Structures are given as structure tokens and as C-alpha cells.
Amino acid sequence: MSKLKIAIQKKGRLSEKSLQLLEECGIKFPNGGGKLVATSTNFPIEILFLRDDDIPQYVEQQVADIGIVGENVLIESQKKIKPVQQLGFSSCRLSLAVPKETNYTDLSYFNGKKVATSYPNILSDYFQKNNIEATIEIISGSVEIAPGIGLANAICDIVSSGSTLFSNGLKEVEKIFSSQAILIASQNLDLEKQSLLNKLLFRINAVRKAKENKYILLNAPNNCLEKITQILPGVNSPTILPLAQKGWSSLHSVISEDKFWDIIDELREAGAEGILVVPIEKFIA
Ligand code: PRT
Ligand code: ZN
């Protein structure tokens, strides 16, 4: 039987979360110990550990069948590969930044300016779409020091907290796009590999859905149950079990994490007590 080969970042911001995702999908593999390849002991999958910039090319050439990269790397690579599923981690944005004392009003500022970046394809596309004529200075690392050393007037780089820009005397003036980790795949998977990918995707979705939802348990007098049920944006109708205390019940349901804080006061006002909210490990709808 063939194995699905997945390329993930060897060492960097995506590594830990990529491995964690596979583990949460129940995929076991021996501890890396700096190895370049690891084979799972319980799923037909082989992990290749690579530099993130190389992953799109490896997937395009089918050295790997699938991979995990940042959308920024995927788009910049311009490779012929399939984006399959956003993974919700390593979120960041690609932005333009200028020295903080610059009197910036709009994009036209960049006309005739020099901009340093490691994302020349995305940036030249962006300038072209906005009719800006600027010179792009390609550098592969420490882009944020370019204005300070006189190499460029501005930069285009990944921003997360903004502290790197701040400590280099820069300010973010335009956001080009938001990025997160994404699962990519070769455009030419055979049937067997496609079916393995579907199996993996099923697990990934169960893990992601579990993270977005919580299991809620609460106690309430029976005459409040109808009102409480209406407040809960439940996936299914809630489970209601009688408590030993007469006239009271325990109600169980699933709610999305971001809705929880919105409805907690309403639940209490409606008579809910002893509210427990617990994490879900896997969620198959
Ligand atoms: O060695 P290899 O080539 O594999 O790794 P790498 O150094 O190229 O990439 P790495 O590990 O730094 O990032 C991998 C991916 O994580 C990126 O492609 C993004 O999709 C995502 N990501 C998320 C980030 C950041 N957050 C991030 N903050 N990538 C880079 N940064 C850098 C940014 O370049 C800048 O220098 O962090 C600095 C800005 O961070 P803040 O928090 O100060 O704004
Ligand atoms: Zn890289």
C-alpha cells in the first residue's frame, strides 16, 4: 500500500503546530531526533522535514504529496499546487511599513520609492494592481533594517504583534493580505493517495471543530429548561437528565466557543446554575 508523503517545516514557527495537528489526528510517529524523514507507526503517512520555502516546490514536483506552509509562502511561490484547507494557526499579515516619522497619506507615497522585501511576487502584483511604480529590492532576511541602513525607503514584510516594526522605528501603513497555515496538495494525486488525504482531512476537521466548540453542562429547575434551551445555540437539541434533587435537571449541549461569553449572562438570568464548560477532544458532526 502506498504512503502519503507530507512535508512540514523542519524548524520554525510552523513546526510545532504542524506536528501537534498530526498528533491530534491520532497519527503516531517516532521522535524526530533531527531526522529528515519519519514514518508513522499507525497511519500510512511519511513526514518530510524541510525548509518552509522549499515545500511548495517539493509538492509541485510530487516529491511530497501534501504539505503545510503559510499562505504567504504558497502565494509567493507561484507553484501549481492545490490549496486544500486553512488550518487556523500561525496567523499573520503581509504589510507595507515606512519609517515612523514619514508623513504617509496613501499608497501613492510608494511611487518612485524603493521597497525591500522577501515577497517580490506578491508585492509587484500588488503595486501593479494599484498602479504604483516602485523599485523592489529583494532581500532574504532582516528586512526590517533596510530603511535604517539606507537600502530602501520602506519594507513589505510579515507582521504579527508589530513589535519588530516598532523596535526598528517603522510603522505599518498598508495591509496587503492576511495569512495563516494552509494544507496544500499536489494536483496529481492518484486515487489511493487522494483517499488517504480524504481520511486525513476528515480527522483534521474533527480536531478543528472540537477546538471551536465546547461541551456545556448546567443545572436548572425544570420550569426554566425551555427558556434555557432557547438561549443555547446548540448543535443538536440538548440532552436533559433528571437530578437527584426533585424538580431539577442537568442539561448538556455543545456551543461554539465564541458564542459562550455572549450568552453566559442570559443563561444565569434564566435560572442556570453550576455551569461547566469543558473542552472537546474530537467532534464528528
Ligand atoms: O527556516 P525556514 O525557511 O523553514 O523558516 P523561516 O524563517 O522562513 O520561517 P518562520 O519559521 O519564521 O515562519 C514560518 C511561517 O510562519 C511564515 O511563513 C508565516 O506564514 C508564519 N508567521 C507567523 C510568521 C510570523 N508569524 C512572524 N511574526 N513568519 C514570520 N514572522 C516574523 C516576521 O518576518 C518579522 O521578522 O516575525 C517578525 C514580525 O513579528 P512581530 O510579532 O514582531 O510583528
Ligand atoms: Zn523560510
mmCIF file of N, CA and C in Angstrom, residues 69-139:
data_model
loop_
_atom_site.group_PDB
_atom_site.id
_atom_site.type_symbol
_atom_site.label_atom_id
_atom_site.label_comp_id
_atom_site.label_asym_id
_atom_site.label_seq_id
_atom_site.Cartn_x
_atom_site.Cartn_y
_atom_site.Cartn_z
ATOM 1 N N VAL A 69 2.210 24.916 4.823
ATOM 2 C CA VAL A 69 3.002 26.161 4.726
ATOM 3 C C VAL A 69 2.119 27.346 5.104
ATOM 4 N N GLY A 70 2.742 28.513 5.231
ATOM 5 C CA GLY A 70 1.963 29.733 5.393
ATOM 6 C C GLY A 70 1.404 30.121 4.020
ATOM 7 N N GLU A 71 0.212 30.724 4.012
ATOM 8 C CA GLU A 71 -0.360 31.154 2.719
ATOM 9 C C GLU A 71 0.569 32.142 2.025
ATOM 10 N N ASN A 72 1.313 32.915 2.813
ATOM 11 C CA ASN A 72 2.278 33.860 2.235
ATOM 12 C C ASN A 72 3.312 33.126 1.385
ATOM 13 N N VAL A 73 3.793 32.002 1.896
ATOM 14 C CA VAL A 73 4.798 31.220 1.151
ATOM 15 C C VAL A 73 4.160 30.560 -0.077
ATOM 16 N N LEU A 74 2.933 30.049 0.105
ATOM 17 C CA LEU A 74 2.224 29.422 -1.012
ATOM 18 C C LEU A 74 2.043 30.414 -2.171
ATOM 19 N N ILE A 75 1.533 31.602 -1.868
ATOM 20 C CA ILE A 75 1.231 32.560 -2.933
ATOM 21 C C ILE A 75 2.514 33.082 -3.572
ATOM 22 N N GLU A 76 3.504 33.375 -2.727
ATOM 23 C CA GLU A 76 4.760 33.890 -3.270
ATOM 24 C C GLU A 76 5.421 32.877 -4.203
ATOM 25 N N SER A 77 5.257 31.588 -3.915
ATOM 26 C CA SER A 77 5.957 30.546 -4.691
ATOM 27 C C SER A 77 5.448 30.446 -6.135
ATOM 28 N N GLN A 78 4.210 30.832 -6.368
ATOM 29 C CA GLN A 78 3.591 30.741 -7.703
ATOM 30 C C GLN A 78 3.666 29.341 -8.299
ATOM 31 N N LYS A 79 3.670 28.321 -7.448
ATOM 32 C CA LYS A 79 3.734 26.947 -7.946
ATOM 33 C C LYS A 79 2.327 26.436 -8.254
ATOM 34 N N LYS A 80 2.283 25.419 -9.113
ATOM 35 C CA LYS A 80 0.987 24.840 -9.468
ATOM 36 C C LYS A 80 0.640 23.760 -8.451
ATOM 37 N N ILE A 81 -0.008 24.178 -7.372
ATOM 38 C CA ILE A 81 -0.411 23.245 -6.322
ATOM 39 C C ILE A 81 -1.795 23.631 -5.829
ATOM 40 N N LYS A 82 -2.442 22.674 -5.158
ATOM 41 C CA LYS A 82 -3.818 22.913 -4.716
ATOM 42 C C LYS A 82 -3.872 23.375 -3.269
ATOM 43 N N PRO A 83 -4.479 24.545 -2.985
ATOM 44 C CA PRO A 83 -4.742 24.877 -1.579
ATOM 45 C C PRO A 83 -5.899 23.985 -1.129
ATOM 46 N N VAL A 84 -5.734 23.279 -0.012
ATOM 47 C CA VAL A 84 -6.770 22.314 0.370
ATOM 48 C C VAL A 84 -7.594 22.780 1.568
ATOM 49 N N GLN A 85 -6.903 23.258 2.607
ATOM 50 C CA GLN A 85 -7.642 23.555 3.840
ATOM 51 C C GLN A 85 -6.843 24.519 4.717
ATOM 52 N N GLN A 86 -7.447 25.645 5.061
ATOM 53 C CA GLN A 86 -6.790 26.549 6.007
ATOM 54 C C GLN A 86 -6.773 25.870 7.376
ATOM 55 N N LEU A 87 -5.689 26.101 8.135
ATOM 56 C CA LEU A 87 -5.528 25.337 9.372
ATOM 57 C C LEU A 87 -5.679 26.174 10.646
ATOM 58 N N GLY A 88 -5.816 27.483 10.490
ATOM 59 C CA GLY A 88 -6.152 28.316 11.651
ATOM 60 C C GLY A 88 -5.011 28.640 12.599
ATOM 61 N N PHE A 89 -3.770 28.248 12.298
ATOM 62 C CA PHE A 89 -2.674 28.652 13.183
ATOM 63 C C PHE A 89 -1.621 29.463 12.422
ATOM 64 N N SER A 90 -0.662 30.012 13.174
ATOM 65 C CA SER A 90 0.399 30.879 12.607
ATOM 66 C C SER A 90 -0.185 32.019 11.777
ATOM 67 N N SER A 91 -1.186 32.662 12.344
ATOM 68 C CA SER A 91 -1.795 33.797 11.648
ATOM 69 C C SER A 91 -0.855 34.992 11.663
ATOM 70 N N CYS A 92 -0.824 35.714 10.576
ATOM 71 C CA CYS A 92 -0.011 36.921 10.470
ATOM 72 C C CYS A 92 -0.516 37.707 9.269
ATOM 73 N N ARG A 93 0.123 38.832 8.974
ATOM 74 C CA ARG A 93 -0.279 39.589 7.791
ATOM 75 C C ARG A 93 0.950 40.064 7.055
ATOM 76 N N LEU A 94 0.800 40.281 5.773
ATOM 77 C CA LEU A 94 1.896 40.843 4.985
ATOM 78 C C LEU A 94 1.563 42.312 4.807
ATOM 79 N N SER A 95 2.470 43.187 5.266
ATOM 80 C CA SER A 95 2.150 44.611 5.283
ATOM 81 C C SER A 95 3.279 45.458 4.739
ATOM 82 N N LEU A 96 2.927 46.673 4.367
ATOM 83 C CA LEU A 96 3.920 47.681 3.995
ATOM 84 C C LEU A 96 4.168 48.558 5.215
ATOM 85 N N ALA A 97 5.430 48.888 5.456
ATOM 86 C CA ALA A 97 5.761 49.746 6.592
ATOM 87 C C ALA A 97 6.787 50.783 6.173
ATOM 88 N N VAL A 98 6.679 51.938 6.788
ATOM 89 C CA VAL A 98 7.584 53.055 6.465
ATOM 90 C C VAL A 98 8.166 53.600 7.777
ATOM 91 N N PRO A 99 9.284 54.374 7.704
ATOM 92 C CA PRO A 99 9.820 54.976 8.929
ATOM 93 C C PRO A 99 8.734 55.782 9.632
ATOM 94 N N LYS A 100 8.717 55.699 10.965
ATOM 95 C CA LYS A 100 7.551 56.220 11.702
ATOM 96 C C LYS A 100 7.350 57.726 11.541
ATOM 97 N N GLU A 101 8.432 58.456 11.218
ATOM 98 C CA GLU A 101 8.266 59.911 11.067
ATOM 99 C C GLU A 101 7.707 60.300 9.693
ATOM 100 N N THR A 102 7.521 59.316 8.802
ATOM 101 C CA THR A 102 7.012 59.612 7.454
ATOM 102 C C THR A 102 5.594 60.166 7.528
ATOM 103 N N ASN A 103 5.364 61.200 6.730
ATOM 104 C CA ASN A 103 4.029 61.773 6.666
ATOM 105 C C ASN A 103 3.255 61.011 5.591
ATOM 106 N N TYR A 104 2.736 59.848 5.955
ATOM 107 C CA TYR A 104 2.107 58.955 4.976
ATOM 108 C C TYR A 104 0.625 59.253 4.844
ATOM 109 N N THR A 105 0.163 59.434 3.617
ATOM 110 C CA THR A 105 -1.278 59.637 3.440
ATOM 111 C C THR A 105 -1.927 58.466 2.710
ATOM 112 N N ASP A 106 -1.368 58.061 1.575
ATOM 113 C CA ASP A 106 -1.959 56.929 0.855
ATOM 114 C C ASP A 106 -0.898 56.216 0.028
ATOM 115 N N LEU A 107 -1.355 55.180 -0.683
ATOM 116 C CA LEU A 107 -0.447 54.308 -1.438
ATOM 117 C C LEU A 107 0.461 55.049 -2.424
ATOM 118 N N SER A 108 -0.015 56.202 -2.935
ATOM 119 C CA SER A 108 0.775 56.927 -3.944
ATOM 120 C C SER A 108 2.142 57.332 -3.385
ATOM 121 N N TYR A 109 2.261 57.305 -2.053
ATOM 122 C CA TYR A 109 3.558 57.576 -1.413
ATOM 123 C C TYR A 109 4.650 56.694 -2.022
ATOM 124 N N PHE A 110 4.271 55.459 -2.399
ATOM 125 C CA PHE A 110 5.277 54.499 -2.842
ATOM 126 C C PHE A 110 5.785 54.735 -4.267
ATOM 127 N N ASN A 111 5.120 55.614 -5.023
ATOM 128 C CA ASN A 111 5.610 55.918 -6.372
ATOM 129 C C ASN A 111 7.039 56.443 -6.304
ATOM 130 N N GLY A 112 7.922 55.813 -7.057
ATOM 131 C CA GLY A 112 9.319 56.260 -7.119
ATOM 132 C C GLY A 112 10.151 55.849 -5.915
ATOM 133 N N LYS A 113 9.546 55.094 -4.985
ATOM 134 C CA LYS A 113 10.282 54.689 -3.786
ATOM 135 C C LYS A 113 10.885 53.288 -3.968
ATOM 136 N N LYS A 114 11.828 52.989 -3.054
ATOM 137 C CA LYS A 114 12.464 51.677 -3.045
ATOM 138 C C LYS A 114 11.907 50.881 -1.866
ATOM 139 N N VAL A 115 11.409 49.671 -2.120
ATOM 140 C CA VAL A 115 10.815 48.872 -1.048
ATOM 141 C C VAL A 115 11.548 47.526 -0.923
ATOM 142 N N ALA A 116 12.034 47.250 0.271
ATOM 143 C CA ALA A 116 12.754 45.986 0.495
ATOM 144 C C ALA A 116 11.767 44.904 0.935
ATOM 145 N N THR A 117 11.924 43.704 0.386
ATOM 146 C CA THR A 117 11.027 42.601 0.756
ATOM 147 C C THR A 117 11.603 41.240 0.401
ATOM 148 N N SER A 118 11.046 40.202 1.032
ATOM 149 C CA SER A 118 11.334 38.819 0.624
ATOM 150 C C SER A 118 10.150 38.287 -0.170
ATOM 151 N N TYR A 119 9.176 39.151 -0.457
ATOM 152 C CA TYR A 119 7.965 38.739 -1.173
ATOM 153 C C TYR A 119 7.804 39.525 -2.476
ATOM 154 N N PRO A 120 8.793 39.440 -3.394
ATOM 155 C CA PRO A 120 8.747 40.264 -4.608
ATOM 156 C C PRO A 120 7.549 39.962 -5.509
ATOM 157 N N ASN A 121 7.122 38.714 -5.585
ATOM 158 C CA ASN A 121 5.999 38.397 -6.483
ATOM 159 C C ASN A 121 4.694 39.008 -5.987
ATOM 160 N N ILE A 122 4.424 38.793 -4.707
ATOM 161 C CA ILE A 122 3.181 39.339 -4.149
ATOM 162 C C ILE A 122 3.205 40.868 -4.219
ATOM 163 N N LEU A 123 4.377 41.435 -3.875
ATOM 164 C CA LEU A 123 4.446 42.899 -3.832
ATOM 165 C C LEU A 123 4.330 43.514 -5.229
ATOM 166 N N SER A 124 4.992 42.933 -6.218
ATOM 167 C CA SER A 124 4.896 43.563 -7.543
ATOM 168 C C SER A 124 3.480 43.427 -8.095
ATOM 169 N N ASP A 125 2.822 42.324 -7.798
ATOM 170 C CA ASP A 125 1.410 42.172 -8.170
ATOM 171 C C ASP A 125 0.552 43.262 -7.545
ATOM 172 N N TYR A 126 0.805 43.476 -6.259
ATOM 173 C CA TYR A 126 0.025 44.457 -5.500
ATOM 174 C C TYR A 126 0.238 45.866 -6.052
ATOM 175 N N PHE A 127 1.515 46.206 -6.313
ATOM 176 C CA PHE A 127 1.803 47.539 -6.865
ATOM 177 C C PHE A 127 1.178 47.685 -8.252
ATOM 178 N N GLN A 128 1.266 46.640 -9.044
ATOM 179 C CA GLN A 128 0.710 46.707 -10.393
ATOM 180 C C GLN A 128 -0.803 46.941 -10.352
ATOM 181 N N LYS A 129 -1.482 46.180 -9.485
ATOM 182 C CA LYS A 129 -2.941 46.320 -9.378
ATOM 183 C C LYS A 129 -3.337 47.715 -8.925
ATOM 184 N N ASN A 130 -2.461 48.352 -8.148
ATOM 185 C CA ASN A 130 -2.780 49.683 -7.627
ATOM 186 C C ASN A 130 -2.074 50.794 -8.391
ATOM 187 N N ASN A 131 -1.529 50.453 -9.560
ATOM 188 C CA ASN A 131 -0.844 51.436 -10.412
ATOM 189 C C ASN A 131 0.254 52.220 -9.715
ATOM 190 N N ILE A 132 1.045 51.501 -8.950
ATOM 191 C CA ILE A 132 2.170 52.145 -8.275
ATOM 192 C C ILE A 132 3.456 51.718 -8.963
ATOM 193 N N GLU A 133 4.328 52.688 -9.230
ATOM 194 C CA GLU A 133 5.629 52.339 -9.801
ATOM 195 C C GLU A 133 6.702 52.526 -8.747
ATOM 196 N N ALA A 134 7.163 51.403 -8.224
ATOM 197 C CA ALA A 134 8.194 51.462 -7.184
ATOM 198 C C ALA A 134 9.271 50.430 -7.525
ATOM 199 N N THR A 135 10.443 50.603 -6.927
ATOM 200 C CA THR A 135 11.504 49.620 -7.143
ATOM 201 C C THR A 135 11.470 48.618 -6.000
ATOM 202 N N ILE A 136 11.525 47.343 -6.368
ATOM 203 C CA ILE A 136 11.506 46.313 -5.323
ATOM 204 C C ILE A 136 12.915 45.774 -5.112
ATOM 205 N N GLU A 137 13.370 45.889 -3.874
ATOM 206 C CA GLU A 137 14.708 45.408 -3.501
ATOM 207 C C GLU A 137 14.523 44.063 -2.801
ATOM 208 N N ILE A 138 14.987 42.986 -3.429
ATOM 209 C CA ILE A 138 14.744 41.660 -2.837
ATOM 210 C C ILE A 138 15.820 41.334 -1.818
ATOM 211 N N ILE A 139 15.436 41.120 -0.569
ATOM 212 C CA ILE A 139 16.385 40.615 0.425
ATOM 213 C C ILE A 139 15.752 39.450 1.174
#
